[in-house]
C-alpha cells in the first residue's frame, strides 16, 4: 500500500499502514495484555471494539469460503482430472486429514486451556453438537439457501464443490455457448474471490485494535494465567507442525517416493522460509514453482498442482484448527472432544482447509466454521469468543508456521506424484 502511494503526498496516518502488520498486531496484543492486567474492570469499555473485529471476520466467513471453493473446484479442468489430477487431489486431502488428526493429538497431549471465567454467557452448547452420522448426512443440504443462511458449513462446502466442478465442465464444453457461460461464471467467481481477499486484507488492518480490545477484556476478567495458556497453544501448534514435517513429508519423500531427503530439503527450504515470512501461500507460489522446477518436476504437473495446492491444500492450517479447537473446548467446557466430535472436526477442518484462501489470517476465519460444527459458536461476549480472541492475539505467529507448512505440503505432494507417474527428471537429484 505504501509503495502504491509513493508518488502521492503522505497522509498523517500512512505510517500506520507502512509499519509491518505482524508487528502492529503483536504490539496490539502486548498493549491489550498490559491494559487488561493493570486497569482491570476499568478497561472493559473497549469490548465493543473487539466485538467489531469478530463481527467483521464472521461477516466475511461465508462469502470467502464460497468463492474460494468455487474457484478452487472450477480451476481443475476435467482434462486434468486424469491420473495425475486425481492422485494429487487425493494426496492433498489425505495429508490434510492427517494434519487435523495430528493437531487434535497435539491438543490432547499439551492440553492448552485458559479456564476462562467471567463471561455472562457460557456459549459452549455442547448438547447441540450433532452425531457423526447426522453430520455426514447434513453434508447434503435440502436447501442451498438455508445452508448459507444457517451457516451449516459442510452443506455449503459440498454445494460449492459440485457447483465449481459443474463450472469446470462447462469451461471445456464443445458447445460454444456453454463454454462461454462457463468462462463467464469462472471469471465472475474469481473476481468475487479476489474482492473477498481484498476485504480480508482490509479487515486485517483493523486487527491490531481488535486484538488489543479482545485481549484486554479477557485479561481484565481472567488475570495473567491466560498468558501461559497461549504459550502452550503456540508450543502445541509448532510441535504439530514439526511432527507433520517429519512423519508425513519426510516419510513421503524418503520412504514412499524413495527420493534423496537432503536434496529435497535443499530446495524445499526456499518456499518454506518464504511462506513463513509472507504468511501467504498465494504470494509464495512463484518460489514454490521454482523449487519444483529445480527438483525436476515437469511444468505440466506443477503448473496445475501448485496453484491448486495454494488454494486447497493447507496442512498447517489443518493442524492449527485441531489444536485451537481443542484449546477452546478445554477453556470453555473444561474437557476435550469425544471421538464423534473428533471425527466431525477432521471432516470439517479438512474441507474447510480447501476453502481457506492462501492469504494471511484466512485460517482464523475458517476456525470459526470448525468451532460451529462442534457446537462452539463464537458469539459476542461469550466464553468461546473470549478464547477465540486469545487465539487471534497470537494468530500472526501461528500463521507463519502454518503457511510454511502449507506450501511445503504442496511441494511435497507435487514431487511425490511426479515421481509416482515416472515423470520426474532424476538427473536433477
Ligand atoms: N496464511 C495461510 C496461507 O496463506 C492461510 C491461513 O491463514 O491459514 O496458506
CSV table of C-alpha atoms and ligand atoms in Angstrom, one decimal:
chain,number,residue,atom,x,y,z
A,1,UNK,CA,0.0,0.0,0.0
A,2,UNK,CA,2.8,2.3,0.9
A,3,UNK,CA,4.5,1.8,-2.4
A,4,UNK,CA,1.4,2.5,-4.4
A,5,UNK,CA,1.1,5.8,-2.6
A,6,UNK,CA,4.8,6.6,-3.1
A,7,UNK,CA,4.3,9.3,-5.6
A,8,UNK,CA,1.4,10.9,-3.7
A,9,UNK,CA,1.8,13.1,-0.6
A,10,UNK,CA,1.8,11.0,2.6
A,11,UNK,CA,-1.1,11.4,4.9
A,12,UNK,CA,-0.6,11.7,8.7
A,13,UNK,CA,-1.8,8.1,9.2
A,14,UNK,CA,0.3,6.5,6.4
A,15,UNK,CA,3.0,5.4,8.9
A,16,UNK,CA,0.4,3.0,10.3
A,17,UNK,CA,0.0,1.2,7.0
A,18,UNK,CA,3.7,1.3,6.3
A,19,UNK,CA,4.6,-0.4,9.6
A,20,UNK,CA,4.6,-4.2,9.3
A,21,UNK,CA,1.2,-5.6,10.1
A,22,UNK,CA,2.7,-8.5,12.1
A,23,UNK,CA,4.5,-6.1,14.5
A,24,UNK,CA,1.3,-4.0,14.7
A,25,UNK,CA,-0.7,-7.0,15.8
A,26,UNK,CA,1.9,-8.1,18.3
A,27,UNK,CA,2.0,-4.5,19.7
A,28,UNK,CA,-1.8,-4.6,19.9
A,29,UNK,CA,-1.5,-7.9,21.8
A,30,UNK,CA,1.1,-6.6,24.3
A,31,UNK,CA,-0.8,-3.3,24.9
A,32,UNK,CA,-4.0,-5.3,25.4
A,33,UNK,CA,-2.3,-7.5,27.9
A,34,UNK,CA,-0.8,-4.6,29.8
A,35,UNK,CA,-4.1,-2.6,29.8
A,36,UNK,CA,-6.2,-5.6,30.8
A,37,UNK,CA,-3.9,-6.5,33.7
A,38,UNK,CA,-3.4,-3.0,35.0
A,39,UNK,CA,-6.8,-1.4,34.5
A,40,UNK,CA,-8.9,-4.5,35.1
A,41,UNK,CA,-12.6,-3.6,35.0
A,42,UNK,CA,-11.9,0.0,34.1
A,43,UNK,CA,-10.9,-1.2,30.6
A,44,UNK,CA,-14.0,-3.3,29.9
A,45,UNK,CA,-15.5,-0.4,27.9
A,46,UNK,CA,-13.3,-1.4,24.9
A,47,UNK,CA,-15.3,-4.6,24.5
A,48,UNK,CA,-17.3,-3.3,21.5
A,49,UNK,CA,-14.1,-2.6,19.6
A,50,UNK,CA,-13.2,-6.3,19.9
A,51,UNK,CA,-16.7,-7.4,19.0
A,52,UNK,CA,-16.4,-5.3,15.9
A,53,UNK,CA,-13.4,-7.3,14.8
A,54,UNK,CA,-15.1,-10.7,15.4
A,55,UNK,CA,-18.2,-9.5,13.6
A,56,UNK,CA,-16.1,-8.4,10.6
A,57,UNK,CA,-14.4,-11.8,10.5
A,58,UNK,CA,-17.8,-13.6,10.8
A,59,UNK,CA,-19.2,-11.4,8.1
A,60,UNK,CA,-16.6,-12.5,5.6
A,61,UNK,CA,-16.6,-16.2,6.5
A,62,UNK,CA,-19.3,-17.5,4.2
A,63,UNK,CA,-18.5,-15.3,1.2
A,64,UNK,CA,-14.9,-16.2,1.3
A,65,UNK,CA,-15.3,-19.9,1.7
A,66,UNK,CA,-18.0,-20.0,-1.1
A,67,UNK,CA,-16.0,-18.0,-3.6
A,68,UNK,CA,-12.6,-19.7,-2.8
A,69,UNK,CA,-14.1,-23.1,-3.0
A,70,UNK,CA,-15.9,-22.5,-6.2
A,71,UNK,CA,-12.8,-21.0,-7.8
A,72,UNK,CA,-10.7,-23.9,-6.4
A,73,UNK,CA,-13.0,-26.6,-7.8
A,74,UNK,CA,-13.6,-24.9,-11.1
A,75,UNK,CA,-9.8,-24.5,-11.7
A,76,UNK,CA,-9.5,-28.3,-12.0
A,77,UNK,CA,-10.3,-28.8,-15.6
A,78,UNK,CA,-11.8,-32.3,-16.3
A,79,UNK,CA,-8.9,-32.8,-18.7
A,80,UNK,CA,-6.5,-32.5,-15.8
A,81,UNK,CA,-8.5,-35.0,-13.8
A,82,UNK,CA,-6.6,-37.8,-15.3
A,83,UNK,CA,-4.4,-39.9,-13.2
A,84,UNK,CA,-2.2,-37.0,-12.1
A,85,UNK,CA,-5.0,-34.7,-11.1
A,86,UNK,CA,-6.8,-37.4,-9.1
A,87,UNK,CA,-3.7,-38.5,-7.4
A,88,UNK,CA,-2.7,-35.0,-6.4
A,89,UNK,CA,-6.2,-34.2,-5.0
A,90,UNK,CA,-6.3,-37.4,-3.0
A,91,UNK,CA,-2.9,-36.8,-1.6
A,92,UNK,CA,-3.8,-33.3,-0.7
A,93,UNK,CA,-6.9,-34.3,1.1
A,94,UNK,CA,-5.2,-37.3,2.8
A,95,UNK,CA,-2.3,-35.2,4.1
A,96,UNK,CA,-4.8,-32.5,5.3
A,97,UNK,CA,-6.9,-35.1,7.2
A,98,UNK,CA,-3.7,-36.5,8.8
A,99,UNK,CA,-2.8,-33.0,9.7
A,100,UNK,CA,-6.0,-32.3,11.6
A,101,UNK,CA,-5.6,-35.6,13.4
A,102,UNK,CA,-2.0,-34.5,14.4
A,103,UNK,CA,-3.4,-31.2,15.6
A,104,UNK,CA,-6.1,-32.9,17.7
A,105,UNK,CA,-3.4,-35.2,19.0
A,106,UNK,CA,-1.2,-32.3,20.0
A,107,UNK,CA,-4.2,-30.7,21.7
A,108,UNK,CA,-4.7,-33.8,23.7
A,109,UNK,CA,-1.1,-34.1,24.7
A,110,UNK,CA,-0.4,-30.4,25.5
A,111,UNK,CA,-3.9,-29.8,26.8
A,112,UNK,CA,-3.8,-26.0,26.4
A,113,UNK,CA,-6.6,-24.3,28.4
A,114,UNK,CA,-7.3,-20.8,29.6
A,115,UNK,CA,-10.0,-21.9,32.0
A,116,UNK,CA,-12.0,-18.8,31.2
A,117,UNK,CA,-14.3,-17.2,33.7
A,118,UNK,CA,-16.3,-14.0,34.0
A,119,UNK,CA,-18.4,-14.4,30.9
A,120,UNK,CA,-22.1,-13.6,31.2
A,121,UNK,CA,-23.0,-16.4,29.0
A,122,UNK,CA,-21.2,-19.7,28.5
A,123,UNK,CA,-21.9,-20.2,24.8
A,124,UNK,CA,-20.4,-23.7,24.5
A,125,UNK,CA,-23.6,-25.5,23.7
A,126,UNK,CA,-22.2,-28.9,23.9
A,127,UNK,CA,-25.6,-30.7,23.8
A,128,UNK,CA,-26.2,-29.1,20.4
A,129,UNK,CA,-23.3,-30.9,18.9
A,130,UNK,CA,-24.6,-33.4,16.3
A,131,UNK,CA,-23.7,-37.1,15.8
A,132,UNK,CA,-21.2,-38.2,13.1
A,133,UNK,CA,-23.9,-39.8,11.0
A,134,UNK,CA,-26.1,-36.6,11.3
A,135,UNK,CA,-23.0,-34.6,10.3
A,136,UNK,CA,-22.3,-36.7,7.3
A,137,UNK,CA,-25.9,-36.7,6.1
A,138,UNK,CA,-26.2,-33.0,6.7
A,139,UNK,CA,-23.4,-32.5,4.1
A,140,UNK,CA,-26.1,-32.7,1.5
A,141,UNK,CA,-28.3,-29.7,2.0
A,142,UNK,CA,-32.0,-29.9,1.4
A,143,UNK,CA,-31.9,-26.2,0.7
A,144,UNK,CA,-28.9,-24.5,-0.5
A,145,UNK,CA,-30.1,-21.1,0.6
A,146,UNK,CA,-30.8,-22.4,4.1
A,147,UNK,CA,-27.4,-23.9,4.2
A,148,UNK,CA,-25.9,-20.5,3.6
A,149,UNK,CA,-28.3,-18.7,5.9
A,150,UNK,CA,-27.9,-21.2,8.8
A,151,UNK,CA,-24.2,-21.4,8.2
A,152,UNK,CA,-24.2,-25.2,8.0
A,153,UNK,CA,-20.7,-25.3,6.8
A,154,UNK,CA,-20.4,-28.8,5.4
A,155,UNK,CA,-23.5,-28.3,3.3
A,156,UNK,CA,-22.2,-25.1,1.9
A,157,UNK,CA,-18.8,-26.7,1.1
A,158,UNK,CA,-20.5,-29.6,-0.6
A,159,UNK,CA,-22.6,-27.4,-2.8
A,160,UNK,CA,-19.8,-25.1,-3.6
A,161,UNK,CA,-17.6,-28.0,-4.7
A,162,UNK,CA,-20.1,-29.6,-7.0
A,163,UNK,CA,-21.0,-26.1,-8.4
A,164,UNK,CA,-17.4,-25.5,-9.1
A,165,UNK,CA,-16.9,-28.8,-10.7
A,166,UNK,CA,-20.0,-28.0,-12.9
A,167,UNK,CA,-18.3,-24.8,-14.0
A,168,UNK,CA,-15.1,-26.7,-14.9
A,169,UNK,CA,-17.1,-29.0,-17.2
A,170,UNK,CA,-18.9,-26.0,-18.8
A,171,UNK,CA,-15.5,-24.3,-19.4
A,172,UNK,CA,-14.4,-27.2,-21.7
A,173,UNK,CA,-17.7,-27.8,-23.3
A,174,UNK,CA,-17.6,-28.2,-27.2
A,175,UNK,CA,-20.7,-26.1,-27.3
A,176,UNK,CA,-19.5,-22.5,-27.7
A,177,UNK,CA,-22.5,-21.1,-25.7
A,178,UNK,CA,-21.8,-23.4,-22.7
A,179,UNK,CA,-18.1,-22.8,-22.9
A,180,UNK,CA,-18.7,-19.0,-22.9
A,181,UNK,CA,-21.1,-19.3,-19.9
A,182,UNK,CA,-18.5,-21.4,-18.0
A,183,UNK,CA,-15.8,-18.8,-18.7
A,184,UNK,CA,-18.1,-16.0,-17.5
A,185,UNK,CA,-19.0,-17.8,-14.3
A,186,UNK,CA,-15.4,-18.6,-13.6
A,187,UNK,CA,-14.3,-15.0,-14.1
A,188,UNK,CA,-17.3,-13.9,-12.0
A,189,UNK,CA,-16.4,-16.1,-9.0
A,190,UNK,CA,-12.7,-15.5,-9.4
A,191,UNK,CA,-13.5,-11.8,-9.2
A,192,UNK,CA,-15.6,-12.3,-6.1
A,193,UNK,CA,-12.8,-14.3,-4.5
A,194,UNK,CA,-10.3,-11.6,-5.3
A,195,UNK,CA,-12.6,-9.0,-3.8
A,196,UNK,CA,-13.1,-11.1,-0.7
A,197,UNK,CA,-9.4,-11.4,-0.3
A,198,UNK,CA,-9.1,-7.6,-0.6
A,199,UNK,CA,-11.7,-7.2,2.1
A,200,UNK,CA,-9.9,-9.7,4.4
A,201,UNK,CA,-6.7,-7.6,3.9
A,202,UNK,CA,-8.7,-4.5,4.8
A,203,UNK,CA,-10.2,-6.2,7.9
A,204,UNK,CA,-6.7,-7.3,9.0
A,205,UNK,CA,-5.6,-3.6,9.0
A,206,UNK,CA,-8.1,-3.3,11.9
A,207,UNK,CA,-6.7,-6.4,13.6
A,208,UNK,CA,-4.2,-4.6,15.9
A,209,UNK,CA,-7.1,-2.6,17.5
A,210,UNK,CA,-9.4,-5.6,17.5
A,211,UNK,CA,-6.8,-7.8,19.1
A,212,UNK,CA,-6.0,-5.1,21.7
A,213,UNK,CA,-9.6,-4.8,22.8
A,214,UNK,CA,-10.4,-8.5,22.8
A,215,UNK,CA,-7.2,-9.4,24.7
A,216,UNK,CA,-7.6,-6.5,27.2
A,217,UNK,CA,-11.1,-7.7,28.1
A,218,UNK,CA,-10.1,-11.4,28.5
A,219,UNK,CA,-7.1,-10.4,30.6
A,220,UNK,CA,-9.1,-8.0,32.7
A,221,UNK,CA,-11.6,-10.7,33.7
A,222,UNK,CA,-9.1,-13.7,33.9
A,223,UNK,CA,-5.8,-12.3,35.0
A,224,UNK,CA,-2.3,-13.3,33.9
A,225,UNK,CA,-2.9,-17.1,33.9
A,226,UNK,CA,-4.2,-17.0,30.3
A,227,UNK,CA,-0.8,-15.8,29.0
A,228,UNK,CA,0.7,-19.2,29.9
A,229,UNK,CA,-2.1,-20.9,28.1
A,230,UNK,CA,-1.2,-19.0,24.9
A,231,UNK,CA,2.4,-20.2,25.3
A,232,UNK,CA,1.1,-23.8,25.5
A,233,UNK,CA,-1.1,-23.2,22.3
A,234,UNK,CA,1.9,-21.9,20.4
A,235,UNK,CA,4.1,-24.8,21.6
A,236,UNK,CA,1.3,-27.4,20.6
A,237,UNK,CA,0.9,-25.9,17.2
A,238,UNK,CA,4.6,-25.7,16.4
A,239,UNK,CA,5.1,-29.3,17.8
A,240,UNK,CA,2.3,-30.4,15.5
A,241,UNK,CA,3.9,-28.6,12.5
A,242,UNK,CA,7.3,-30.2,13.2
A,243,UNK,CA,5.8,-33.7,13.7
A,244,UNK,CA,3.9,-33.4,10.4
A,245,UNK,CA,7.0,-32.4,8.5
A,246,UNK,CA,9.0,-35.3,10.0
A,247,UNK,CA,6.3,-38.0,9.8
A,248,UNK,CA,4.3,-37.1,6.7
A,249,UNK,CA,6.6,-35.1,4.4
A,250,UNK,CA,9.9,-36.8,5.2
A,251,UNK,CA,8.1,-40.1,5.2
A,252,UNK,CA,6.5,-39.5,1.8
A,253,UNK,CA,9.8,-38.2,0.3
A,254,UNK,CA,12.2,-40.8,1.7
A,255,UNK,CA,10.1,-44.0,2.1
A,256,UNK,CA,7.2,-43.6,-0.3
A,257,UNK,CA,8.9,-41.6,-3.1
A,258,UNK,CA,12.4,-43.2,-2.4
A,259,UNK,CA,14.0,-39.8,-3.0
A,260,UNK,CA,17.1,-38.2,-1.6
A,261,UNK,CA,15.9,-36.3,1.5
A,262,UNK,CA,18.9,-33.9,1.7
A,263,UNK,CA,18.4,-32.9,-1.9
A,264,UNK,CA,14.7,-32.3,-1.3
A,265,UNK,CA,15.4,-30.2,1.8
A,266,UNK,CA,17.8,-28.0,-0.1
A,267,UNK,CA,15.1,-26.9,-2.5
A,268,UNK,CA,12.1,-27.1,-0.1
A,269,UNK,CA,13.7,-24.6,2.3
A,270,UNK,CA,13.1,-21.6,-0.1
A,271,UNK,CA,9.3,-21.9,-0.2
A,272,UNK,CA,9.3,-22.9,3.5
A,273,UNK,CA,11.1,-19.7,4.5
A,274,UNK,CA,9.1,-17.5,2.1
A,275,UNK,CA,5.8,-18.9,3.4
A,276,UNK,CA,7.0,-18.3,6.9
A,277,UNK,CA,7.7,-14.6,6.3
A,278,UNK,CA,4.9,-13.7,3.9
A,279,UNK,CA,2.2,-15.8,5.6
A,280,UNK,CA,0.7,-16.3,2.1
A,281,UNK,CA,0.6,-19.5,0.1
A,282,UNK,CA,-0.5,-17.4,-2.9
A,283,UNK,CA,2.3,-15.0,-2.5
A,284,UNK,CA,4.8,-17.8,-2.2
A,285,UNK,CA,3.6,-19.6,-5.3
A,286,UNK,CA,6.4,-18.4,-7.7
A,287,UNK,CA,9.0,-19.6,-5.2
A,288,UNK,CA,7.3,-22.9,-4.8
A,289,UNK,CA,7.1,-23.3,-8.6
A,290,UNK,CA,10.9,-22.6,-8.9
A,291,UNK,CA,11.6,-25.2,-6.3
A,292,UNK,CA,9.5,-27.8,-8.1
A,293,UNK,CA,11.3,-26.9,-11.3
A,294,UNK,CA,14.7,-27.4,-9.7
A,295,UNK,CA,13.5,-30.7,-8.3
A,296,UNK,CA,12.8,-31.9,-11.9
A,297,UNK,CA,9.0,-31.9,-11.7
A,298,UNK,CA,7.7,-31.2,-15.2
A,299,UNK,CA,5.9,-27.9,-15.8
A,300,UNK,CA,2.8,-29.8,-17.0
A,301,UNK,CA,2.4,-31.1,-13.5
A,302,UNK,CA,3.4,-28.3,-11.2
A,303,UNK,CA,1.7,-25.5,-13.2
A,304,UNK,CA,-1.5,-27.3,-12.3
A,305,UNK,CA,-0.8,-28.8,-8.9
A,306,UNK,CA,0.9,-25.9,-7.2
A,307,UNK,CA,-1.7,-23.2,-7.8
A,308,UNK,CA,-4.3,-25.8,-6.9
A,309,UNK,CA,-2.4,-26.7,-3.7
A,310,UNK,CA,-2.1,-23.0,-2.8
A,311,UNK,CA,-5.9,-22.9,-2.9
A,312,UNK,CA,-7.0,-26.2,-1.5
A,313,UNK,CA,-4.1,-27.9,0.4
A,314,UNK,CA,-3.5,-26.4,3.8
A,315,UNK,CA,-1.9,-28.9,6.2
A,316,UNK,CA,-0.5,-26.2,8.6
A,317,UNK,CA,-3.9,-24.6,8.8
A,318,UNK,CA,-5.5,-28.0,9.5
A,319,UNK,CA,-3.1,-28.7,12.4
A,320,UNK,CA,-3.8,-25.2,13.8
A,321,UNK,CA,-7.5,-25.9,13.6
A,322,UNK,CA,-7.1,-29.2,15.6
A,323,UNK,CA,-5.0,-27.5,18.3
A,324,UNK,CA,-7.1,-24.3,18.6
A,325,UNK,CA,-10.4,-26.1,18.6
A,326,UNK,CA,-9.1,-28.3,21.5
A,327,UNK,CA,-7.8,-25.2,23.3
A,328,UNK,CA,-11.2,-23.5,23.0
A,329,UNK,CA,-13.1,-26.7,24.1
A,330,UNK,CA,-10.8,-27.1,27.1
A,331,UNK,CA,-11.1,-23.5,28.1
A,332,UNK,CA,-14.9,-23.4,27.8
A,333,UNK,CA,-16.1,-26.9,28.6
A,334,UNK,CA,-13.3,-28.0,30.8
A,335,UNK,CA,-12.8,-31.1,28.7
A,336,UNK,CA,-11.7,-32.1,25.2
A,337,UNK,CA,-13.6,-33.8,22.4
A,338,UNK,CA,-15.1,-37.2,22.3
A,339,UNK,CA,-14.4,-39.5,19.3
A,340,UNK,CA,-17.5,-38.4,17.4
A,341,UNK,CA,-16.6,-34.8,17.8
A,342,UNK,CA,-13.1,-35.5,16.6
A,343,UNK,CA,-14.5,-37.2,13.5
A,344,UNK,CA,-16.6,-34.1,12.8
A,345,UNK,CA,-13.6,-31.9,13.3
A,346,UNK,CA,-11.5,-34.0,10.9
A,347,UNK,CA,-14.1,-33.8,8.2
A,348,UNK,CA,-14.9,-30.1,8.7
A,349,UNK,CA,-11.3,-28.9,9.0
A,350,UNK,CA,-10.2,-30.9,6.0
A,351,UNK,CA,-12.9,-29.5,3.9
A,352,UNK,CA,-12.6,-26.0,5.4
A,353,UNK,CA,-8.9,-26.1,4.6
A,354,UNK,CA,-9.9,-26.4,0.9
A,355,UNK,CA,-11.9,-23.2,1.3
A,356,UNK,CA,-9.1,-21.4,3.1
A,357,UNK,CA,-7.7,-18.6,0.9
A,358,UNK,CA,-3.9,-18.6,0.7
A,359,UNK,CA,-3.6,-15.2,2.3
A,360,UNK,CA,-2.5,-14.1,5.8
A,361,UNK,CA,-5.1,-14.7,8.5
A,362,UNK,CA,-7.6,-16.8,6.4
A,363,UNK,CA,-7.2,-19.8,8.7
A,364,UNK,CA,-8.5,-17.9,11.7
A,365,UNK,CA,-11.7,-17.2,9.7
A,366,UNK,CA,-12.0,-20.9,8.9
A,367,UNK,CA,-11.6,-21.7,12.6
A,368,UNK,CA,-15.0,-20.0,13.2
A,369,UNK,CA,-16.5,-22.7,10.9
A,370,UNK,CA,-14.8,-25.6,12.6
A,371,UNK,CA,-15.9,-24.3,16.0
A,372,UNK,CA,-19.5,-24.0,14.8
A,373,UNK,CA,-19.5,-27.6,13.6
A,374,UNK,CA,-19.0,-29.0,17.2
A,375,UNK,CA,-21.4,-26.6,18.9
A,376,UNK,CA,-18.9,-24.0,19.9
A,377,UNK,CA,-20.2,-20.9,18.1
A,378,UNK,CA,-18.4,-17.7,18.6
A,379,UNK,CA,-21.0,-15.3,19.9
A,380,UNK,CA,-20.3,-11.8,21.2
A,381,UNK,CA,-19.5,-11.7,24.9
A,382,UNK,CA,-19.4,-15.5,25.3
A,383,UNK,CA,-16.6,-17.6,26.7
A,384,UNK,CA,-16.0,-19.1,23.3
A,385,UNK,CA,-15.5,-15.6,21.9
A,386,UNK,CA,-13.0,-14.9,24.8
A,387,UNK,CA,-11.0,-18.0,24.0
A,388,UNK,CA,-11.1,-17.2,20.2
A,389,UNK,CA,-10.0,-13.7,21.0
A,390,UNK,CA,-6.9,-15.0,22.7
A,391,UNK,CA,-6.1,-17.1,19.6
A,392,UNK,CA,-6.5,-14.0,17.4
A,393,UNK,CA,-3.9,-12.3,19.6
A,394,UNK,CA,-1.2,-14.7,18.6
A,395,UNK,CA,-2.6,-15.7,15.2
A,396,UNK,CA,0.1,-13.9,13.2
A,397,UNK,CA,2.7,-16.1,14.9
A,398,UNK,CA,0.8,-19.3,14.3
A,399,UNK,CA,0.1,-18.2,10.7
A,400,UNK,CA,3.8,-18.0,10.0
A,401,UNK,CA,4.3,-21.7,10.9
A,402,UNK,CA,1.1,-22.9,9.2
A,403,UNK,CA,1.8,-21.1,5.9
A,404,UNK,CA,5.4,-22.5,5.8
A,405,UNK,CA,3.8,-26.0,6.2
A,406,UNK,CA,1.0,-25.3,3.7
A,407,UNK,CA,3.5,-24.5,0.9
A,408,UNK,CA,5.9,-27.3,1.8
A,409,UNK,CA,2.9,-29.7,1.7
A,410,UNK,CA,2.1,-28.5,-1.9
A,411,UNK,CA,5.7,-29.1,-3.0
A,412,UNK,CA,5.9,-32.5,-1.3
A,413,UNK,CA,2.7,-33.9,-2.8
A,414,UNK,CA,3.6,-32.5,-6.2
A,415,UNK,CA,7.1,-34.1,-6.1
A,416,UNK,CA,5.7,-37.4,-5.0
A,417,UNK,CA,3.0,-37.5,-7.7
A,418,UNK,CA,5.6,-36.6,-10.4
A,419,UNK,CA,7.8,-39.5,-9.1
A,420,UNK,CA,4.9,-41.9,-8.9
A,421,UNK,CA,4.0,-41.1,-12.5
A,422,UNK,CA,7.6,-41.5,-13.5
A,423,UNK,CA,7.7,-38.0,-14.9
A,424,UNK,CA,10.3,-36.6,-12.6
A,425,UNK,CA,13.7,-35.7,-14.1
A,426,UNK,CA,16.0,-37.8,-11.9
A,427,UNK,CA,19.1,-36.2,-13.3
A,428,UNK,CA,18.3,-33.2,-11.0
A,429,UNK,CA,18.6,-35.4,-7.9
B,1,LIG,N1,-1.9,-17.8,5.6
B,1,LIG,C1,-2.3,-19.2,5.2
B,1,LIG,C2,-1.8,-19.4,3.8
B,1,LIG,O1,-1.6,-18.5,3.0
B,1,LIG,C3,-3.7,-19.5,5.3
B,1,LIG,C4,-4.1,-19.4,6.8
B,1,LIG,O2,-4.3,-18.3,7.3
B,1,LIG,O3,-4.2,-20.5,7.4
B,1,LIG,O4,-1.5,-20.5,3.4
